[in-house]
PDB file of C-alpha atoms in Angstrom:
ATOM      1  CA  UNK A   1      38.579  26.250 -12.551  1.00 53.00           C
ATOM      2  CA  UNK A   2      38.202  24.841  -9.004  1.00 87.00           C
ATOM      3  CA  UNK A   3      34.772  23.411  -8.389  1.00 94.00           C
ATOM      4  CA  UNK A   4      32.827  21.013  -6.208  1.00 96.00           C
ATOM      5  CA  UNK A   5      29.774  19.018  -7.197  1.00 98.00           C
ATOM      6  CA  UNK A   6      28.878  17.676  -3.754  1.00 98.00           C
ATOM      7  CA  UNK A   7      28.413  19.587  -0.479  1.00 98.00           C
ATOM      8  CA  UNK A   8      26.334  19.736   2.697  1.00 97.00           C
ATOM      9  CA  UNK A   9      25.676  22.268   5.464  1.00 98.00           C
ATOM     10  CA  UNK A  10      24.828  21.943   9.125  1.00 94.00           C
ATOM     11  CA  UNK A  11      21.760  24.072   8.500  1.00 97.00           C
ATOM     12  CA  UNK A  12      20.102  21.250   6.580  1.00 95.00           C
ATOM     13  CA  UNK A  13      22.184  18.160   7.388  1.00 93.00           C
ATOM     14  CA  UNK A  14      22.328  16.781  10.923  1.00 88.00           C
ATOM     15  CA  UNK A  15      25.896  15.453  10.618  1.00 90.00           C
ATOM     16  CA  UNK A  16      27.363  18.622   9.086  1.00 93.00           C
ATOM     17  CA  UNK A  17      28.322  22.080  10.409  1.00 96.00           C
ATOM     18  CA  UNK A  18      27.794  25.743   9.473  1.00 97.00           C
ATOM     19  CA  UNK A  19      25.018  27.443   7.557  1.00 98.00           C
ATOM     20  CA  UNK A  20      24.480  27.078   3.834  1.00 98.00           C
ATOM     21  CA  UNK A  21      25.429  30.723   3.360  1.00 98.00           C
ATOM     22  CA  UNK A  22      28.674  30.219   5.270  1.00 98.00           C
ATOM     23  CA  UNK A  23      29.500  27.323   2.972  1.00 98.00           C
ATOM     24  CA  UNK A  24      28.936  29.522  -0.083  1.00 98.00           C
ATOM     25  CA  UNK A  25      30.946  32.389   1.396  1.00 98.00           C
ATOM     26  CA  UNK A  26      33.839  30.048   2.122  1.00 98.00           C
ATOM     27  CA  UNK A  27      33.787  28.704  -1.436  1.00 97.00           C
ATOM     28  CA  UNK A  28      34.012  32.303  -2.665  1.00 97.00           C
ATOM     29  CA  UNK A  29      36.874  33.097  -0.286  1.00 96.00           C
ATOM     30  CA  UNK A  30      38.751  30.055  -1.551  1.00 94.00           C
ATOM     31  CA  UNK A  31      38.315  31.265  -5.118  1.00 94.00           C
ATOM     32  CA  UNK A  32      36.028  28.495  -6.282  1.00 94.00           C
ATOM     33  CA  UNK A  33      34.097  29.325  -9.407  1.00 92.00           C
ATOM     34  CA  UNK A  34      31.511  26.510  -9.410  1.00 95.00           C
ATOM     35  CA  UNK A  35      29.992  25.183  -6.191  1.00 97.00           C
ATOM     36  CA  UNK A  36      27.116  22.710  -6.174  1.00 98.00           C
ATOM     37  CA  UNK A  37      24.688  22.537  -3.266  1.00 98.00           C
ATOM     38  CA  UNK A  38      23.544  18.935  -2.757  1.00 98.00           C
ATOM     39  CA  UNK A  39      21.772  18.448   0.549  1.00 98.00           C
ATOM     40  CA  UNK A  40      20.471  14.954   1.254  1.00 97.00           C
ATOM     41  CA  UNK A  41      17.062  13.951  -0.037  1.00 97.00           C
ATOM     42  CA  UNK A  42      14.286  13.415   2.512  1.00 97.00           C
ATOM     43  CA  UNK A  43      13.280   9.874   3.473  1.00 95.00           C
ATOM     44  CA  UNK A  44       9.732   8.579   3.702  1.00 94.00           C
ATOM     45  CA  UNK A  45      10.023   5.596   6.043  1.00 94.00           C
ATOM     46  CA  UNK A  46      10.685   5.858   9.774  1.00 93.00           C
ATOM     47  CA  UNK A  47      12.996   2.847   9.665  1.00 93.00           C
ATOM     48  CA  UNK A  48      15.357   4.854   7.460  1.00 94.00           C
ATOM     49  CA  UNK A  49      16.043   7.502  10.103  1.00 91.00           C
ATOM     50  CA  UNK A  50      19.606   7.263  11.373  1.00 89.00           C
ATOM     51  CA  UNK A  51      20.412   6.503  15.034  1.00 88.00           C
ATOM     52  CA  UNK A  52      19.419   9.543  17.098  1.00 85.00           C
ATOM     53  CA  UNK A  53      17.856  11.316  14.129  1.00 86.00           C
ATOM     54  CA  UNK A  54      14.340  10.587  15.396  1.00 84.00           C
ATOM     55  CA  UNK A  55      15.123  12.825  18.389  1.00 86.00           C
ATOM     56  CA  UNK A  56      14.881  15.906  16.178  1.00 87.00           C
ATOM     57  CA  UNK A  57      13.299  14.771  12.885  1.00 92.00           C
ATOM     58  CA  UNK A  58      10.345  12.878  11.503  1.00 94.00           C
ATOM     59  CA  UNK A  59       9.884  11.927   7.873  1.00 94.00           C
ATOM     60  CA  UNK A  60       7.476  14.852   7.545  1.00 95.00           C
ATOM     61  CA  UNK A  61       9.999  17.309   8.973  1.00 96.00           C
ATOM     62  CA  UNK A  62      12.677  16.015   6.585  1.00 96.00           C
ATOM     63  CA  UNK A  63      10.452  17.007   3.665  1.00 97.00           C
ATOM     64  CA  UNK A  64       9.968  20.470   5.161  1.00 97.00           C
ATOM     65  CA  UNK A  65      13.713  20.673   5.742  1.00 97.00           C
ATOM     66  CA  UNK A  66      14.359  20.001   2.062  1.00 98.00           C
ATOM     67  CA  UNK A  67      11.779  22.574   1.065  1.00 98.00           C
ATOM     68  CA  UNK A  68      13.507  25.132   3.291  1.00 98.00           C
ATOM     69  CA  UNK A  69      16.856  24.162   1.777  1.00 98.00           C
ATOM     70  CA  UNK A  70      15.633  24.707  -1.757  1.00 98.00           C
ATOM     71  CA  UNK A  71      14.267  28.173  -0.979  1.00 98.00           C
ATOM     72  CA  UNK A  72      17.489  29.208   0.743  1.00 98.00           C
ATOM     73  CA  UNK A  73      19.593  27.826  -2.119  1.00 98.00           C
ATOM     74  CA  UNK A  74      17.625  29.879  -4.641  1.00 98.00           C
ATOM     75  CA  UNK A  75      18.104  32.994  -2.495  1.00 98.00           C
ATOM     76  CA  UNK A  76      21.846  32.403  -2.249  1.00 98.00           C
ATOM     77  CA  UNK A  77      22.196  31.748  -5.961  1.00 98.00           C
ATOM     78  CA  UNK A  78      20.671  35.146  -6.653  1.00 98.00           C
ATOM     79  CA  UNK A  79      22.509  36.961  -3.857  1.00 98.00           C
ATOM     80  CA  UNK A  80      25.969  35.719  -4.888  1.00 98.00           C
ATOM     81  CA  UNK A  81      25.475  35.421  -8.651  1.00 97.00           C
ATOM     82  CA  UNK A  82      28.218  37.951  -9.372  1.00 97.00           C
ATOM     83  CA  UNK A  83      30.784  36.127  -7.222  1.00 97.00           C
ATOM     84  CA  UNK A  84      30.274  32.405  -7.811  1.00 97.00           C
ATOM     85  CA  UNK A  85      28.397  30.002 -10.045  1.00 96.00           C
ATOM     86  CA  UNK A  86      26.050  28.092  -7.730  1.00 98.00           C
ATOM     87  CA  UNK A  87      24.199  24.994  -8.874  1.00 98.00           C
ATOM     88  CA  UNK A  88      21.252  23.660  -6.869  1.00 98.00           C
ATOM     89  CA  UNK A  89      21.048  19.919  -6.566  1.00 98.00           C
ATOM     90  CA  UNK A  90      20.407  16.996  -4.262  1.00 98.00           C
ATOM     91  CA  UNK A  91      22.272  13.898  -3.170  1.00 98.00           C
ATOM     92  CA  UNK A  92      19.825  11.062  -3.654  1.00 97.00           C
ATOM     93  CA  UNK A  93      19.999   7.827  -1.709  1.00 95.00           C
ATOM     94  CA  UNK A  94      18.936   4.516  -3.216  1.00 97.00           C
ATOM     95  CA  UNK A  95      17.697   2.482  -0.240  1.00 97.00           C
ATOM     96  CA  UNK A  96      15.230   0.164  -1.994  1.00 96.00           C
ATOM     97  CA  UNK A  97      13.510   0.036  -5.409  1.00 95.00           C
ATOM     98  CA  UNK A  98      10.641   2.211  -4.157  1.00 95.00           C
ATOM     99  CA  UNK A  99      13.206   5.008  -3.672  1.00 96.00           C
ATOM    100  CA  UNK A 100      12.789   5.728  -7.379  1.00 97.00           C
ATOM    101  CA  UNK A 101       9.272   7.122  -6.981  1.00 97.00           C
ATOM    102  CA  UNK A 102      10.349   9.389  -4.124  1.00 97.00           C
ATOM    103  CA  UNK A 103      13.359  10.668  -6.052  1.00 97.00           C
ATOM    104  CA  UNK A 104      11.457  11.341  -9.245  1.00 97.00           C
ATOM    105  CA  UNK A 105       8.870  13.216  -7.189  1.00 97.00           C
ATOM    106  CA  UNK A 106      11.633  15.605  -6.082  1.00 97.00           C
ATOM    107  CA  UNK A 107      12.593  16.206  -9.715  1.00 96.00           C
ATOM    108  CA  UNK A 108       8.994  17.093 -10.507  1.00 96.00           C
ATOM    109  CA  UNK A 109       8.551  19.434  -7.542  1.00 97.00           C
ATOM    110  CA  UNK A 110      11.860  21.332  -7.629  1.00 97.00           C
ATOM    111  CA  UNK A 111      13.764  22.931 -10.475  1.00 96.00           C
ATOM    112  CA  UNK A 112      17.095  21.271  -9.801  1.00 97.00           C
ATOM    113  CA  UNK A 113      20.265  21.672 -11.829  1.00 97.00           C
ATOM    114  CA  UNK A 114      21.875  18.300 -11.137  1.00 97.00           C
ATOM    115  CA  UNK A 115      21.870  15.403  -8.713  1.00 98.00           C
ATOM    116  CA  UNK A 116      24.446  13.094  -7.199  1.00 98.00           C
ATOM    117  CA  UNK A 117      23.440   9.436  -7.326  1.00 98.00           C
ATOM    118  CA  UNK A 118      24.615   7.626  -4.206  1.00 98.00           C
ATOM    119  CA  UNK A 119      24.151   4.347  -2.383  1.00 98.00           C
ATOM    120  CA  UNK A 120      24.597   4.433   1.403  1.00 97.00           C
ATOM    121  CA  UNK A 121      22.576   1.294   2.230  1.00 97.00           C
ATOM    122  CA  UNK A 122      22.723  -2.401   1.491  1.00 97.00           C
ATOM    123  CA  UNK A 123      19.728  -4.509   2.542  1.00 96.00           C
ATOM    124  CA  UNK A 124      18.321  -1.104   3.714  1.00 97.00           C
ATOM    125  CA  UNK A 125      21.120  -0.935   6.339  1.00 96.00           C
ATOM    126  CA  UNK A 126      23.553   2.033   6.311  1.00 96.00           C
ATOM    127  CA  UNK A 127      27.062   0.896   5.380  1.00 97.00           C
ATOM    128  CA  UNK A 128      29.034   4.103   5.990  1.00 96.00           C
ATOM    129  CA  UNK A 129      27.523   5.427   9.239  1.00 94.00           C
ATOM    130  CA  UNK A 130      29.539   3.431  11.777  1.00 95.00           C
ATOM    131  CA  UNK A 131      31.268   0.076  12.262  1.00 96.00           C
ATOM    132  CA  UNK A 132      28.308  -1.476  14.089  1.00 96.00           C
ATOM    133  CA  UNK A 133      25.846  -0.874  11.253  1.00 96.00           C
ATOM    134  CA  UNK A 134      28.402  -1.982   8.676  1.00 97.00           C
ATOM    135  CA  UNK A 135      28.825  -5.217  10.612  1.00 96.00           C
ATOM    136  CA  UNK A 136      25.045  -5.634  10.775  1.00 96.00           C
ATOM    137  CA  UNK A 137      24.859  -5.372   6.991  1.00 96.00           C
ATOM    138  CA  UNK A 138      27.826  -7.697   6.518  1.00 96.00           C
ATOM    139  CA  UNK A 139      26.276 -10.303   8.801  1.00 95.00           C
ATOM    140  CA  UNK A 140      23.023 -10.089   6.874  1.00 92.00           C
ATOM    141  CA  UNK A 141      24.887 -10.765   3.648  1.00 74.00           C
ATOM    142  CA  UNK A 142      26.863 -13.817   4.666  1.00 81.00           C
ATOM    143  CA  UNK A 143      29.494 -12.308   6.988  1.00 83.00           C
ATOM    144  CA  UNK A 144      32.122 -11.457   4.353  1.00 93.00           C
ATOM    145  CA  UNK A 145      33.242  -8.177   2.830  1.00 96.00           C
ATOM    146  CA  UNK A 146      33.343  -9.819  -0.588  1.00 96.00           C
ATOM    147  CA  UNK A 147      29.640 -10.708  -0.508  1.00 96.00           C
ATOM    148  CA  UNK A 148      28.659  -7.294   0.853  1.00 97.00           C
ATOM    149  CA  UNK A 149      30.747  -5.511  -1.791  1.00 97.00           C
ATOM    150  CA  UNK A 150      29.130  -7.572  -4.549  1.00 97.00           C
ATOM    151  CA  UNK A 151      25.651  -6.766  -3.287  1.00 97.00           C
ATOM    152  CA  UNK A 152      26.553  -3.083  -2.923  1.00 98.00           C
ATOM    153  CA  UNK A 153      27.565  -2.858  -6.571  1.00 98.00           C
ATOM    154  CA  UNK A 154      24.387  -4.692  -7.553  1.00 98.00           C
ATOM    155  CA  UNK A 155      22.339  -2.102  -5.629  1.00 98.00           C
ATOM    156  CA  UNK A 156      24.337   0.629  -7.333  1.00 98.00           C
ATOM    157  CA  UNK A 157      23.618  -0.888 -10.745  1.00 98.00           C
ATOM    158  CA  UNK A 158      19.916  -0.956  -9.897  1.00 98.00           C
ATOM    159  CA  UNK A 159      20.119   2.747  -9.070  1.00 98.00           C
ATOM    160  CA  UNK A 160      22.095   3.530 -12.223  1.00 98.00           C
ATOM    161  CA  UNK A 161      19.593   1.764 -14.467  1.00 98.00           C
ATOM    162  CA  UNK A 162      16.607   3.444 -12.837  1.00 98.00           C
ATOM    163  CA  UNK A 163      17.931   7.011 -12.578  1.00 98.00           C
ATOM    164  CA  UNK A 164      21.021   7.509 -14.761  1.00 98.00           C
ATOM    165  CA  UNK A 165      22.515  10.116 -12.405  1.00 98.00           C
ATOM    166  CA  UNK A 166      24.551  12.895 -14.045  1.00 97.00           C
ATOM    167  CA  UNK A 167      27.103  12.555 -11.219  1.00 98.00           C
ATOM    168  CA  UNK A 168      27.768   9.201  -9.548  1.00 98.00           C
ATOM    169  CA  UNK A 169      28.682   9.809  -5.916  1.00 98.00           C
ATOM    170  CA  UNK A 170      31.590   8.161  -4.062  1.00 98.00           C
ATOM    171  CA  UNK A 171      31.483   5.142  -6.367  1.00 98.00           C
ATOM    172  CA  UNK A 172      33.314   2.777  -3.987  1.00 98.00           C
ATOM    173  CA  UNK A 173      31.997   4.089  -0.661  1.00 98.00           C
ATOM    174  CA  UNK A 174      31.495   0.482   0.476  1.00 98.00           C
ATOM    175  CA  UNK A 175      35.192   0.192   1.364  1.00 98.00           C
ATOM    176  CA  UNK A 176      35.050   2.872   4.082  1.00 98.00           C
ATOM    177  CA  UNK A 177      34.170   0.612   7.056  1.00 97.00           C
ATOM    178  CA  UNK A 178      35.499  -2.632   5.591  1.00 97.00           C
ATOM    179  CA  UNK A 179      38.336  -4.672   7.076  1.00 95.00           C
ATOM    180  CA  UNK A 180      40.811  -3.306   4.531  1.00 97.00           C
ATOM    181  CA  UNK A 181      39.755  -0.076   2.777  1.00 97.00           C
ATOM    182  CA  UNK A 182      42.974  -0.137   0.742  1.00 97.00           C
ATOM    183  CA  UNK A 183      42.392  -3.615  -0.702  1.00 97.00           C
ATOM    184  CA  UNK A 184      42.366  -3.953  -4.476  1.00 98.00           C
ATOM    185  CA  UNK A 185      38.884  -4.725  -5.763  1.00 98.00           C
ATOM    186  CA  UNK A 186      40.473  -6.776  -8.528  1.00 97.00           C
ATOM    187  CA  UNK A 187      41.449  -9.456  -5.995  1.00 97.00           C
ATOM    188  CA  UNK A 188      37.773 -10.467  -5.929  1.00 98.00           C
ATOM    189  CA  UNK A 189      36.882 -11.319  -9.519  1.00 98.00           C
ATOM    190  CA  UNK A 190      33.121 -11.390  -8.915  1.00 97.00           C
ATOM    191  CA  UNK A 191      33.223  -7.914  -7.368  1.00 98.00           C
ATOM    192  CA  UNK A 192      35.524  -6.570 -10.058  1.00 98.00           C
ATOM    193  CA  UNK A 193      33.258  -7.781 -12.854  1.00 98.00           C
ATOM    194  CA  UNK A 194      30.304  -5.970 -11.257  1.00 98.00           C
ATOM    195  CA  UNK A 195      32.407  -2.807 -11.043  1.00 98.00           C
ATOM    196  CA  UNK A 196      33.302  -3.058 -14.727  1.00 98.00           C
ATOM    197  CA  UNK A 197      29.637  -3.612 -15.593  1.00 98.00           C
ATOM    198  CA  UNK A 198      28.628  -0.476 -13.677  1.00 98.00           C
ATOM    199  CA  UNK A 199      31.394   1.603 -15.225  1.00 98.00           C
ATOM    200  CA  UNK A 200      30.409   0.471 -18.707  1.00 98.00           C
ATOM    201  CA  UNK A 201      26.810   1.496 -18.085  1.00 98.00           C
ATOM    202  CA  UNK A 202      27.788   4.930 -16.735  1.00 98.00           C
ATOM    203  CA  UNK A 203      30.058   5.580 -19.698  1.00 98.00           C
ATOM    204  CA  UNK A 204      27.332   4.579 -22.167  1.00 98.00           C
ATOM    205  CA  UNK A 205      24.657   6.912 -20.818  1.00 97.00           C
ATOM    206  CA  UNK A 206      27.136   9.779 -20.359  1.00 96.00           C
ATOM    207  CA  UNK A 207      27.343   9.981 -16.570  1.00 97.00           C
ATOM    208  CA  UNK A 208      30.456  11.175 -14.770  1.00 98.00           C
ATOM    209  CA  UNK A 209      32.252   9.887 -11.694  1.00 98.00           C
ATOM    210  CA  UNK A 210      33.103  12.328  -8.955  1.00 98.00           C
ATOM    211  CA  UNK A 211      36.637  12.306  -7.605  1.00 98.00           C
ATOM    212  CA  UNK A 212      35.569  12.700  -3.997  1.00 98.00           C
ATOM    213  CA  UNK A 213      38.248  14.004  -1.644  1.00 97.00           C
ATOM    214  CA  UNK A 214      36.327  12.974   1.502  1.00 97.00           C
ATOM    215  CA  UNK A 215      38.042   9.573   1.454  1.00 98.00           C
ATOM    216  CA  UNK A 216      41.353  11.330   2.168  1.00 98.00           C
ATOM    217  CA  UNK A 217      40.128  13.135   5.271  1.00 97.00           C
ATOM    218  CA  UNK A 218      38.685   9.816   6.468  1.00 97.00           C
ATOM    219  CA  UNK A 219      42.131   8.246   6.465  1.00 96.00           C
ATOM    220  CA  UNK A 220      42.329   6.495   3.110  1.00 97.00           C
ATOM    221  CA  UNK A 221      45.255   6.959   0.746  1.00 98.00           C
ATOM    222  CA  UNK A 222      43.162   7.557  -2.384  1.00 98.00           C
ATOM    223  CA  UNK A 223      39.984   9.510  -3.037  1.00 98.00           C
ATOM    224  CA  UNK A 224      36.775   7.812  -4.097  1.00 98.00           C
ATOM    225  CA  UNK A 225      37.094   5.949  -6.400  1.00 98.00           C
ATOM    226  CA  UNK A 226      40.413   4.123  -6.194  1.00 98.00           C
ATOM    227  CA  UNK A 227      42.965   4.491  -8.986  1.00 98.00           C
ATOM    228  CA  UNK A 228      42.238   1.046 -10.428  1.00 98.00           C
ATOM    229  CA  UNK A 229      38.587   2.032 -10.912  1.00 98.00           C
ATOM    230  CA  UNK A 230      39.501   5.400 -12.416  1.00 98.00           C
ATOM    231  CA  UNK A 231      41.822   3.736 -14.914  1.00 98.00           C
ATOM    232  CA  UNK A 232      39.141   1.237 -15.899  1.00 98.00           C
ATOM    233  CA  UNK A 233      36.606   4.046 -16.366  1.00 98.00           C
ATOM    234  CA  UNK A 234      39.073   6.155 -18.322  1.00 98.00           C
ATOM    235  CA  UNK A 235      39.649   3.215 -20.678  1.00 98.00           C
ATOM    236  CA  UNK A 236      35.908   3.200 -21.377  1.00 98.00           C
ATOM    237  CA  UNK A 237      35.930   6.893 -22.261  1.00 97.00           C
ATOM    238  CA  UNK A 238      34.652   7.906 -18.828  1.00 98.00           C
ATOM    239  CA  UNK A 239      34.748  11.462 -17.478  1.00 98.00           C
ATOM    240  CA  UNK A 240      35.348  12.873 -14.007  1.00 98.00           C
ATOM    241  CA  UNK A 241      34.391  15.876 -11.876  1.00 98.00           C
ATOM    242  CA  UNK A 242      35.895  17.181  -8.634  1.00 97.00           C
ATOM    243  CA  UNK A 243      33.941  17.042  -5.365  1.00 97.00           C
ATOM    244  CA  UNK A 244      34.923  17.799  -1.789  1.00 97.00           C
ATOM    245  CA  UNK A 245      31.755  16.324  -0.201  1.00 96.00           C
ATOM    246  CA  UNK A 246      32.208  19.081   2.369  1.00 97.00           C
ATOM    247  CA  UNK A 247      30.199  18.938   5.587  1.00 97.00           C
ATOM    248  CA  UNK A 248      31.510  22.209   7.013  1.00 97.00           C
ATOM    249  CA  UNK A 249      33.526  25.258   5.997  1.00 98.00           C
ATOM    250  CA  UNK A 250      36.768  23.582   7.078  1.00 97.00           C
ATOM    251  CA  UNK A 251      36.250  20.914   4.407  1.00 97.00           C
ATOM    252  CA  UNK A 252      35.564  23.157   1.394  1.00 97.00           C
ATOM    253  CA  UNK A 253      38.247  22.259  -1.135  1.00 95.00           C
ATOM    254  CA  UNK A 254      40.058  20.180   1.494  1.00 95.00           C
ATOM    255  CA  UNK A 255      42.805  17.918   0.097  1.00 96.00           C
ATOM    256  CA  UNK A 256      42.246  19.114  -3.467  1.00 95.00           C
ATOM    257  CA  UNK A 257      46.006  19.347  -3.946  1.00 93.00           C
ATOM    258  CA  UNK A 258      46.342  15.644  -3.152  1.00 95.00           C
ATOM    259  CA  UNK A 259      43.458  14.849  -5.482  1.00 96.00           C
ATOM    260  CA  UNK A 260      45.100  16.774  -8.322  1.00 94.00           C
ATOM    261  CA  UNK A 261      48.320  14.816  -7.793  1.00 95.00           C
ATOM    262  CA  UNK A 262      46.219  11.628  -7.880  1.00 97.00           C
ATOM    263  CA  UNK A 263      44.589  12.758 -11.144  1.00 96.00           C
ATOM    264  CA  UNK A 264      48.015  13.275 -12.689  1.00 95.00           C
ATOM    265  CA  UNK A 265      49.307   9.898 -11.460  1.00 97.00           C
ATOM    266  CA  UNK A 266      46.255   8.081 -12.848  1.00 97.00           C
ATOM    267  CA  UNK A 267      46.668   9.804 -16.201  1.00 96.00           C
ATOM    268  CA  UNK A 268      43.378  11.695 -16.338  1.00 96.00           C
ATOM    269  CA  UNK A 269      44.052  14.528 -18.821  1.00 95.00           C
ATOM    270  CA  UNK A 270      40.914  16.637 -18.300  1.00 96.00           C
ATOM    271  CA  UNK A 271      38.199  17.169 -15.723  1.00 96.00           C
ATOM    272  CA  UNK A 272      34.580  18.163 -16.312  1.00 96.00           C
ATOM    273  CA  UNK A 273      32.411  20.662 -14.528  1.00 95.00           C
ATOM    274  CA  UNK A 274      28.718  21.407 -14.775  1.00 96.00           C
ATOM    275  CA  UNK A 275      27.477  24.860 -15.666  1.00 93.00           C
ATOM    276  CA  UNK A 276      24.298  26.702 -16.522  1.00 89.00           C
ATOM    277  CA  UNK A 277      23.993  28.087 -20.046  1.00 84.00           C
ATOM    278  CA  UNK A 278      22.142  27.641 -23.296  1.00 75.00           C
ATOM    279  CA  UNK A 279      23.129  24.025 -23.958  1.00 82.00           C
ATOM    280  CA  UNK A 280      21.528  20.995 -22.317  1.00 82.00           C
ATOM    281  CA  UNK A 281      23.284  17.705 -21.563  1.00 82.00           C
ATOM    282  CA  UNK A 282      20.404  15.945 -19.770  1.00 87.00           C
ATOM    283  CA  UNK A 283      16.828  16.800 -20.822  1.00 88.00           C
ATOM    284  CA  UNK A 284      15.706  16.525 -17.193  1.00 91.00           C
ATOM    285  CA  UNK A 285      17.857  19.551 -16.373  1.00 92.00           C
ATOM    286  CA  UNK A 286      17.346  22.157 -19.053  1.00 89.00           C
ATOM    287  CA  UNK A 287      20.145  24.640 -19.588  1.00 91.00           C
ATOM    288  CA  UNK A 288      22.747  22.557 -17.742  1.00 94.00           C
ATOM    289  CA  UNK A 289      25.747  21.206 -19.616  1.00 92.00           C
ATOM    290  CA  UNK A 290      29.334  20.156 -18.989  1.00 94.00           C
ATOM    291  CA  UNK A 291      32.597  21.791 -19.949  1.00 93.00           C
ATOM    292  CA  UNK A 292      36.122  20.483 -19.624  1.00 94.00           C
ATOM    293  CA  UNK A 293      39.364  21.911 -18.317  1.00 94.00           C
ATOM    294  CA  UNK A 294      42.834  20.450 -18.742  1.00 93.00           C
ATOM    295  CA  UNK A 295      44.866  19.477 -15.735  1.00 90.00           C
ATOM    296  CA  UNK A 296      47.576  21.965 -16.710  1.00 88.00           C
ATOM    297  CA  UNK A 297      45.090  24.851 -16.903  1.00 90.00           C
ATOM    298  CA  UNK A 298      43.480  23.834 -13.639  1.00 90.00           C
ATOM    299  CA  UNK A 299      46.830  23.982 -11.829  1.00 87.00           C
ATOM    300  CA  UNK A 300      47.281  27.612 -12.928  1.00 86.00           C
ATOM    301  CA  UNK A 301      44.153  28.845 -11.169  1.00 82.00           C
ATOM    302  CA  UNK A 302      44.374  31.191  -8.175  1.00 77.00           C
ATOM    303  CA  UNK A 303      42.715  28.563  -5.968  1.00 81.00           C
ATOM    304  CA  UNK A 304      46.032  26.750  -5.684  1.00 72.00           C
ATOM    305  CA  UNK A 305      48.060  29.815  -4.660  1.00 63.00           C
TER     306      UNK A 305
END
């Protein structure tokens, strides 16, 4: 059962392309059966607007944008219910501890199915936007990748403890703009121990890691997270879902074949997917639960033909 638990559209995300409906239509064309809509959460501080974003958005307009997204997502879920299983969610962003109040306010206002818990900032500075901002964050943290990585995983742990996200987004995103994105995390013991701590916590509360194919289209040899992290999580009884983190119709399901080969090489026997039904996995999201599919059954699906 091909699925994605992380996607964006140009209609509601400034760095994406295509409308939300075009994204859904493409997922249907590519024979996906579960597709999760996860536009970015709004931000409530002007300093958190990305470079150039203030030219077309304010914090107030970001909240309206999310409101518009939710209404359109509900419409699409109803319009395409017979063709695809759409879940309505949000990708949250942990920028500072006060992010928790903003995020929980979204859960209260909207009837969401799931959310992706992500960290894109360290010291409130974006670490995946461009090399200049990554360098700004690295300089703030002592001018080494090792220190920045350690602080990233501490920020992630703070987010995990506060929110317990059902899906943990691009777990090792911090490597994207680093000096060596292919470097083994285990070469830095302090960083590796923080990774193991975070993985242990996720496994204990029942969260899942997304296998995010976006890392492949950005030039890395492995998806997020790297194989060494996946193996460590698997050893703790951890579970995984597939995500394309698509930002346009050309990225829906992109590189899934490579991800499936990666899954086989790592030794992950089954993948999870979220679905709406009678059972509930997380009391915050009534009627949403997870199912599993074996790698062998997944390879037989029409998506791969």
